[in-house]
Amino acid sequence: DDTLIGIDSSVDIATEANLKNLCQIGENLLKKPVSRVNLENGHFEPLKSGETNEDALKRLAKILSQERRNREMNSRYISRGKKV
């Protein structure tokens, strides 16, 4: 989302009020549909799937968690000398 302006878009203002406001902005972004930038016009466009950012992050977390488990299993298997 490229709609942040003023204080909200600054990365170096760490006042309590600004941090609370940024938390609210983040929570609102989670509810919005996943979007991508159209490279032809530079505008954000929602995906046809209708998936929210929250759903997409949950799906990504599951994928990353499974990948980590698989890597841990493989490293244990290799470290026991069972794999050439």
Tab-separated table of C-alpha atoms in Angstrom:
chain	number	residue	atom	x	y	z
A	1	ASP	CA	0.000	0.000	0.000
A	2	ASP	CA	1.569	3.259	-1.069
A	3	THR	CA	-0.938	5.580	0.595
A	4	LEU	CA	1.187	6.483	3.638
A	5	ILE	CA	1.965	10.190	3.836
A	6	GLY	CA	3.530	12.586	6.317
A	7	ILE	CA	4.551	11.236	9.708
A	8	ASP	CA	3.080	7.808	8.937
A	9	SER	CA	5.567	7.286	6.118
A	10	SER	CA	8.611	8.312	8.175
A	11	VAL	CA	10.878	5.556	9.472
A	12	ASP	CA	12.553	7.590	12.213
A	13	ILE	CA	9.670	8.947	14.300
A	14	ALA	CA	9.302	6.581	17.239
A	15	THR	CA	6.823	8.450	19.399
A	16	GLU	CA	4.258	6.371	21.242
A	17	ALA	CA	1.423	8.007	19.310
A	18	ASN	CA	3.071	7.309	15.951
A	19	LEU	CA	3.809	3.689	16.869
A	20	LYS	CA	0.181	3.143	17.916
A	21	ASN	CA	-0.977	4.723	14.672
A	22	LEU	CA	1.344	2.478	12.656
A	23	CYS	CA	-0.013	-0.584	14.482
A	24	GLN	CA	-3.532	0.448	13.487
A	25	ILE	CA	-2.427	0.986	9.894
A	26	GLY	CA	-0.853	-2.487	9.888
A	27	GLU	CA	-3.998	-4.106	11.267
A	28	ASN	CA	-6.048	-2.385	8.565
A	29	LEU	CA	-3.630	-3.594	5.874
A	30	LEU	CA	-4.099	-7.179	7.034
A	31	LYS	CA	-7.792	-6.942	6.178
A	32	LYS	CA	-7.184	-5.620	2.651
A	33	PRO	CA	-6.950	-7.921	-0.371
A	34	VAL	CA	-3.522	-8.986	-1.586
A	35	SER	CA	-2.425	-6.680	-4.382
A	36	ARG	CA	0.417	-6.380	-6.843
A	37	VAL	CA	1.849	-3.482	-8.787
A	38	ASN	CA	0.753	-3.345	-12.406
A	39	LEU	CA	4.061	-2.777	-14.187
A	40	GLU	CA	2.346	-1.038	-17.080
A	41	ASN	CA	0.739	1.739	-15.030
A	42	GLY	CA	2.440	1.516	-11.602
A	43	HIS	CA	-0.850	1.126	-9.710
A	44	PHE	CA	-1.611	-1.482	-7.061
A	45	GLU	CA	-4.289	-3.924	-8.211
A	46	PRO	CA	-5.969	-6.574	-6.041
A	47	LEU	CA	-5.467	-10.189	-7.063
A	48	LYS	CA	-8.457	-12.032	-8.457
A	49	SER	CA	-8.215	-14.669	-5.693
A	50	GLY	CA	-9.689	-12.221	-3.179
A	51	GLU	CA	-7.242	-13.474	-0.534
A	52	THR	CA	-6.512	-10.988	2.256
A	53	ASN	CA	-2.999	-10.044	3.353
A	54	GLU	CA	-3.717	-11.815	6.650
A	55	ASP	CA	-4.615	-15.065	4.869
A	56	ALA	CA	-1.565	-14.789	2.613
A	57	LEU	CA	0.749	-14.290	5.614
A	58	LYS	CA	-0.752	-17.314	7.387
A	59	ARG	CA	-0.268	-19.402	4.252
A	60	LEU	CA	3.346	-18.213	3.939
A	61	ALA	CA	4.003	-18.985	7.621
A	62	LYS	CA	2.805	-22.568	7.103
A	63	ILE	CA	5.024	-22.972	4.048
A	64	LEU	CA	8.067	-21.609	5.909
A	65	SER	CA	7.354	-23.768	8.952
A	66	GLN	CA	7.130	-26.901	6.805
A	67	GLU	CA	10.331	-25.955	4.982
A	68	ARG	CA	12.132	-25.535	8.304
A	69	ARG	CA	10.895	-28.934	9.524
A	70	ASN	CA	12.045	-30.565	6.299
A	71	ARG	CA	15.497	-28.985	6.559
A	72	GLU	CA	15.850	-30.026	10.206
A	73	MET	CA	14.858	-33.589	9.353
A	74	ASN	CA	17.362	-33.689	6.492
A	75	SER	CA	20.177	-32.262	8.617
A	76	ARG	CA	19.554	-34.868	11.341
A	77	TYR	CA	19.502	-37.581	8.720
A	78	ILE	CA	22.797	-36.377	7.233
A	79	SER	CA	24.503	-35.848	10.616
A	80	ARG	CA	23.824	-39.464	11.644
A	81	GLY	CA	25.881	-40.650	8.714
A	82	LYS	CA	22.980	-42.392	7.014
A	83	LYS	CA	23.200	-40.350	3.854
A	84	VAL	CA	26.094	-40.395	1.417
